[in-house]
Amino acid sequence: EKILLMNDPTLQRRTRATFEKVWQNEQTIFANAVPFVPEILHFSEEIIFTAKELNHQWPKEYFHALVLGEMERLHDDENGYGPKGKDFIPHIDKSEAVWSSYTRIKESIKTDFSRT
């Protein structure tokens, strides 16, 4: 059985991981349908995307919380949603470059995106 998953593109990775965790004893294949990938062209007071129709899709603070918070949730430690944390999803590998970039951004805006 195949199931096609569609969600906000910033949440697709966790959506699929959640379904795979819940249905881990089934012979089900999950695939993500990502209608678009938001690419940021400019980030200051407002977020400007390469696709102009996305420019008012997310308020800046919400986009921060959504995307950067997702990094915390995907991280497999005591604060994340992986086996070492809440155990909602399986372990997800991330490159060191991605995690390092996230850490620099988090430190520069001095915000904690973890959920309790």
mmCIF file with all atom_site columns, C-alpha atoms in Angstrom:
data_model
loop_
_atom_site.group_PDB
_atom_site.id
_atom_site.type_symbol
_atom_site.label_atom_id
_atom_site.label_alt_id
_atom_site.label_comp_id
_atom_site.label_asym_id
_atom_site.label_entity_id
_atom_site.label_seq_id
_atom_site.pdbx_PDB_ins_code
_atom_site.Cartn_x
_atom_site.Cartn_y
_atom_site.Cartn_z
_atom_site.occupancy
_atom_site.B_iso_or_equiv
_atom_site.pdbx_formal_charge
_atom_site.auth_seq_id
_atom_site.auth_comp_id
_atom_site.auth_asym_id
_atom_site.auth_atom_id
_atom_site.pdbx_PDB_model_num
ATOM 1   C CA . GLU A 1 1   ? 0.000  0.000  0.000  1.00 0.00 ? 1   GLU A CA 1
ATOM 2   C CA . LYS A 1 2   ? 1.277  3.470  -0.910 1.00 0.00 ? 2   LYS A CA 1
ATOM 3   C CA . ILE A 1 3   ? 0.201  6.691  0.760  1.00 0.00 ? 3   ILE A CA 1
ATOM 4   C CA . LEU A 1 4   ? 0.999  10.134 -0.614 1.00 0.00 ? 4   LEU A CA 1
ATOM 5   C CA . LEU A 1 5   ? 1.548  12.771 2.086  1.00 0.00 ? 5   LEU A CA 1
ATOM 6   C CA . MET A 1 6   ? 1.081  16.492 1.541  1.00 0.00 ? 6   MET A CA 1
ATOM 7   C CA . ASN A 1 7   ? 1.575  19.210 4.133  1.00 0.00 ? 7   ASN A CA 1
ATOM 8   C CA . ASP A 1 8   ? 3.199  22.606 4.523  1.00 0.00 ? 8   ASP A CA 1
ATOM 9   C CA . PRO A 1 9   ? 6.563  22.059 2.763  1.00 0.00 ? 9   PRO A CA 1
ATOM 10  C CA . THR A 1 10  ? 8.459  23.140 5.880  1.00 0.00 ? 10  THR A CA 1
ATOM 11  C CA . LEU A 1 11  ? 6.873  20.229 7.797  1.00 0.00 ? 11  LEU A CA 1
ATOM 12  C CA . GLN A 1 12  ? 7.115  17.454 5.199  1.00 0.00 ? 12  GLN A CA 1
ATOM 13  C CA . ARG A 1 13  ? 10.126 15.687 6.666  1.00 0.00 ? 13  ARG A CA 1
ATOM 14  C CA . ARG A 1 14  ? 8.580  15.314 10.116 1.00 0.00 ? 14  ARG A CA 1
ATOM 15  C CA . THR A 1 15  ? 5.177  14.434 8.656  1.00 0.00 ? 15  THR A CA 1
ATOM 16  C CA . ARG A 1 16  ? 6.646  11.469 6.804  1.00 0.00 ? 16  ARG A CA 1
ATOM 17  C CA . ALA A 1 17  ? 8.767  10.426 9.799  1.00 0.00 ? 17  ALA A CA 1
ATOM 18  C CA . THR A 1 18  ? 5.677  10.492 12.031 1.00 0.00 ? 18  THR A CA 1
ATOM 19  C CA . PHE A 1 19  ? 3.683  8.287  9.661  1.00 0.00 ? 19  PHE A CA 1
ATOM 20  C CA . GLU A 1 20  ? 6.610  5.872  9.324  1.00 0.00 ? 20  GLU A CA 1
ATOM 21  C CA . LYS A 1 21  ? 6.921  5.622  13.117 1.00 0.00 ? 21  LYS A CA 1
ATOM 22  C CA . VAL A 1 22  ? 3.197  5.066  13.735 1.00 0.00 ? 22  VAL A CA 1
ATOM 23  C CA . TRP A 1 23  ? 2.854  2.556  10.887 1.00 0.00 ? 23  TRP A CA 1
ATOM 24  C CA . GLN A 1 24  ? 6.248  0.866  11.381 1.00 0.00 ? 24  GLN A CA 1
ATOM 25  C CA . ASN A 1 25  ? 4.709  -2.622 11.626 1.00 0.00 ? 25  ASN A CA 1
ATOM 26  C CA . GLU A 1 26  ? 2.780  -2.253 8.369  1.00 0.00 ? 26  GLU A CA 1
ATOM 27  C CA . GLN A 1 27  ? 3.929  -2.825 4.801  1.00 0.00 ? 27  GLN A CA 1
ATOM 28  C CA . THR A 1 28  ? 3.077  0.735  3.833  1.00 0.00 ? 28  THR A CA 1
ATOM 29  C CA . ILE A 1 29  ? 5.211  3.042  1.719  1.00 0.00 ? 29  ILE A CA 1
ATOM 30  C CA . PHE A 1 30  ? 4.936  6.772  2.367  1.00 0.00 ? 30  PHE A CA 1
ATOM 31  C CA . ALA A 1 31  ? 5.905  9.373  -0.201 1.00 0.00 ? 31  ALA A CA 1
ATOM 32  C CA . ASN A 1 32  ? 6.028  13.134 0.179  1.00 0.00 ? 32  ASN A CA 1
ATOM 33  C CA . ALA A 1 33  ? 4.323  15.400 -2.326 1.00 0.00 ? 33  ALA A CA 1
ATOM 34  C CA . VAL A 1 34  ? 5.982  18.781 -2.028 1.00 0.00 ? 34  VAL A CA 1
ATOM 35  C CA . PRO A 1 35  ? 4.158  21.275 -4.252 1.00 0.00 ? 35  PRO A CA 1
ATOM 36  C CA . PHE A 1 36  ? 6.859  23.931 -3.804 1.00 0.00 ? 36  PHE A CA 1
ATOM 37  C CA . VAL A 1 37  ? 10.028 24.585 -1.829 1.00 0.00 ? 37  VAL A CA 1
ATOM 38  C CA . PRO A 1 38  ? 10.180 28.096 -0.377 1.00 0.00 ? 38  PRO A CA 1
ATOM 39  C CA . GLU A 1 39  ? 13.449 29.771 -1.370 1.00 0.00 ? 39  GLU A CA 1
ATOM 40  C CA . ILE A 1 40  ? 14.346 32.957 0.465  1.00 0.00 ? 40  ILE A CA 1
ATOM 41  C CA . LEU A 1 41  ? 15.686 35.735 -1.711 1.00 0.00 ? 41  LEU A CA 1
ATOM 42  C CA . HIS A 1 42  ? 16.037 38.390 0.998  1.00 0.00 ? 42  HIS A CA 1
ATOM 43  C CA . PHE A 1 43  ? 15.516 38.335 4.746  1.00 0.00 ? 43  PHE A CA 1
ATOM 44  C CA . SER A 1 44  ? 15.261 41.520 6.811  1.00 0.00 ? 44  SER A CA 1
ATOM 45  C CA . GLU A 1 45  ? 12.128 43.180 8.195  1.00 0.00 ? 45  GLU A CA 1
ATOM 46  C CA . GLU A 1 46  ? 10.168 41.005 5.773  1.00 0.00 ? 46  GLU A CA 1
ATOM 47  C CA . ILE A 1 47  ? 10.853 37.684 4.134  1.00 0.00 ? 47  ILE A CA 1
ATOM 48  C CA . ILE A 1 48  ? 11.121 37.958 0.357  1.00 0.00 ? 48  ILE A CA 1
ATOM 49  C CA . PHE A 1 49  ? 10.861 34.670 -1.525 1.00 0.00 ? 49  PHE A CA 1
ATOM 50  C CA . THR A 1 50  ? 11.996 33.949 -5.066 1.00 0.00 ? 50  THR A CA 1
ATOM 51  C CA . ALA A 1 51  ? 8.385  32.970 -5.835 1.00 0.00 ? 51  ALA A CA 1
ATOM 52  C CA . LYS A 1 52  ? 6.596  36.295 -5.230 1.00 0.00 ? 52  LYS A CA 1
ATOM 53  C CA . GLU A 1 53  ? 3.261  34.620 -4.471 1.00 0.00 ? 53  GLU A CA 1
ATOM 54  C CA . LEU A 1 54  ? 4.793  33.291 -1.231 1.00 0.00 ? 54  LEU A CA 1
ATOM 55  C CA . ASN A 1 55  ? 5.800  36.712 0.125  1.00 0.00 ? 55  ASN A CA 1
ATOM 56  C CA . HIS A 1 56  ? 2.794  36.927 2.438  1.00 0.00 ? 56  HIS A CA 1
ATOM 57  C CA . GLN A 1 57  ? 2.360  33.210 3.096  1.00 0.00 ? 57  GLN A CA 1
ATOM 58  C CA . TRP A 1 58  ? 3.963  33.274 6.558  1.00 0.00 ? 58  TRP A CA 1
ATOM 59  C CA . PRO A 1 59  ? 4.514  36.188 8.970  1.00 0.00 ? 59  PRO A CA 1
ATOM 60  C CA . LYS A 1 60  ? 8.244  36.520 9.737  1.00 0.00 ? 60  LYS A CA 1
ATOM 61  C CA . GLU A 1 61  ? 8.020  35.453 13.399 1.00 0.00 ? 61  GLU A CA 1
ATOM 62  C CA . TYR A 1 62  ? 5.856  32.455 12.509 1.00 0.00 ? 62  TYR A CA 1
ATOM 63  C CA . PHE A 1 63  ? 8.262  31.407 9.745  1.00 0.00 ? 63  PHE A CA 1
ATOM 64  C CA . HIS A 1 64  ? 11.174 31.657 12.224 1.00 0.00 ? 64  HIS A CA 1
ATOM 65  C CA . ALA A 1 65  ? 9.358  29.495 14.755 1.00 0.00 ? 65  ALA A CA 1
ATOM 66  C CA . LEU A 1 66  ? 8.170  27.045 12.111 1.00 0.00 ? 66  LEU A CA 1
ATOM 67  C CA . VAL A 1 67  ? 11.407 26.407 10.239 1.00 0.00 ? 67  VAL A CA 1
ATOM 68  C CA . LEU A 1 68  ? 13.939 26.848 13.019 1.00 0.00 ? 68  LEU A CA 1
ATOM 69  C CA . GLY A 1 69  ? 11.724 25.056 15.529 1.00 0.00 ? 69  GLY A CA 1
ATOM 70  C CA . GLU A 1 70  ? 11.493 22.174 13.095 1.00 0.00 ? 70  GLU A CA 1
ATOM 71  C CA . MET A 1 71  ? 15.268 21.761 13.351 1.00 0.00 ? 71  MET A CA 1
ATOM 72  C CA . GLU A 1 72  ? 14.926 21.330 17.130 1.00 0.00 ? 72  GLU A CA 1
ATOM 73  C CA . ARG A 1 73  ? 12.112 18.821 16.707 1.00 0.00 ? 73  ARG A CA 1
ATOM 74  C CA . LEU A 1 74  ? 14.024 16.775 14.107 1.00 0.00 ? 74  LEU A CA 1
ATOM 75  C CA . HIS A 1 75  ? 17.179 16.682 16.247 1.00 0.00 ? 75  HIS A CA 1
ATOM 76  C CA . ASP A 1 76  ? 17.543 13.391 18.105 1.00 0.00 ? 76  ASP A CA 1
ATOM 77  C CA . ASP A 1 77  ? 18.364 14.541 21.634 1.00 0.00 ? 77  ASP A CA 1
ATOM 78  C CA . GLU A 1 78  ? 16.441 14.986 24.901 1.00 0.00 ? 78  GLU A CA 1
ATOM 79  C CA . ASN A 1 79  ? 14.582 18.012 23.465 1.00 0.00 ? 79  ASN A CA 1
ATOM 80  C CA . GLY A 1 80  ? 13.785 16.525 20.065 1.00 0.00 ? 80  GLY A CA 1
ATOM 81  C CA . TYR A 1 81  ? 11.079 14.236 18.791 1.00 0.00 ? 81  TYR A CA 1
ATOM 82  C CA . GLY A 1 82  ? 13.432 11.314 17.995 1.00 0.00 ? 82  GLY A CA 1
ATOM 83  C CA . PRO A 1 83  ? 14.118 8.149  20.050 1.00 0.00 ? 83  PRO A CA 1
ATOM 84  C CA . LYS A 1 84  ? 16.416 10.001 22.500 1.00 0.00 ? 84  LYS A CA 1
ATOM 85  C CA . GLY A 1 85  ? 13.687 12.554 23.203 1.00 0.00 ? 85  GLY A CA 1
ATOM 86  C CA . LYS A 1 86  ? 9.912  12.328 22.900 1.00 0.00 ? 86  LYS A CA 1
ATOM 87  C CA . ASP A 1 87  ? 10.147 9.243  20.601 1.00 0.00 ? 87  ASP A CA 1
ATOM 88  C CA . PHE A 1 88  ? 7.453  10.503 18.206 1.00 0.00 ? 88  PHE A CA 1
ATOM 89  C CA . ILE A 1 89  ? 9.634  9.896  15.127 1.00 0.00 ? 89  ILE A CA 1
ATOM 90  C CA . PRO A 1 90  ? 12.570 7.666  14.165 1.00 0.00 ? 90  PRO A CA 1
ATOM 91  C CA . HIS A 1 91  ? 16.110 9.061  14.157 1.00 0.00 ? 91  HIS A CA 1
ATOM 92  C CA . ILE A 1 92  ? 16.653 11.460 11.242 1.00 0.00 ? 92  ILE A CA 1
ATOM 93  C CA . ASP A 1 93  ? 20.150 12.111 9.930  1.00 0.00 ? 93  ASP A CA 1
ATOM 94  C CA . LYS A 1 94  ? 21.133 15.704 9.240  1.00 0.00 ? 94  LYS A CA 1
ATOM 95  C CA . SER A 1 95  ? 24.419 16.854 7.794  1.00 0.00 ? 95  SER A CA 1
ATOM 96  C CA . GLU A 1 96  ? 26.844 18.617 10.099 1.00 0.00 ? 96  GLU A CA 1
ATOM 97  C CA . ALA A 1 97  ? 26.757 21.625 7.746  1.00 0.00 ? 97  ALA A CA 1
ATOM 98  C CA . VAL A 1 98  ? 22.982 21.961 8.160  1.00 0.00 ? 98  VAL A CA 1
ATOM 99  C CA . TRP A 1 99  ? 23.122 21.645 11.951 1.00 0.00 ? 99  TRP A CA 1
ATOM 100 C CA . SER A 1 100 ? 26.052 24.072 12.161 1.00 0.00 ? 100 SER A CA 1
ATOM 101 C CA . SER A 1 101 ? 24.164 26.636 10.051 1.00 0.00 ? 101 SER A CA 1
ATOM 102 C CA . TYR A 1 102 ? 21.096 26.245 12.235 1.00 0.00 ? 102 TYR A CA 1
ATOM 103 C CA . THR A 1 103 ? 23.186 26.734 15.397 1.00 0.00 ? 103 THR A CA 1
ATOM 104 C CA . ARG A 1 104 ? 24.724 29.952 14.050 1.00 0.00 ? 104 ARG A CA 1
ATOM 105 C CA . ILE A 1 105 ? 21.289 31.334 13.120 1.00 0.00 ? 105 ILE A CA 1
ATOM 106 C CA . LYS A 1 106 ? 19.850 30.392 16.512 1.00 0.00 ? 106 LYS A CA 1
ATOM 107 C CA . GLU A 1 107 ? 22.715 32.122 18.321 1.00 0.00 ? 107 GLU A CA 1
ATOM 108 C CA . SER A 1 108 ? 22.442 35.243 16.162 1.00 0.00 ? 108 SER A CA 1
ATOM 109 C CA . ILE A 1 109 ? 18.729 35.754 16.880 1.00 0.00 ? 109 ILE A CA 1
ATOM 110 C CA . LYS A 1 110 ? 18.991 34.537 20.500 1.00 0.00 ? 110 LYS A CA 1
ATOM 111 C CA . THR A 1 111 ? 15.756 32.570 20.497 1.00 0.00 ? 111 THR A CA 1
ATOM 112 C CA . ASP A 1 112 ? 15.008 29.137 21.916 1.00 0.00 ? 112 ASP A CA 1
ATOM 113 C CA . PHE A 1 113 ? 12.844 27.155 19.515 1.00 0.00 ? 113 PHE A CA 1
ATOM 114 C CA . SER A 1 114 ? 12.599 23.972 21.575 1.00 0.00 ? 114 SER A CA 1
ATOM 115 C CA . ARG A 1 115 ? 9.216  22.814 22.814 1.00 0.00 ? 115 ARG A CA 1
ATOM 116 C CA . THR A 1 116 ? 8.588  21.356 26.228 1.00 0.00 ? 116 THR A CA 1
#
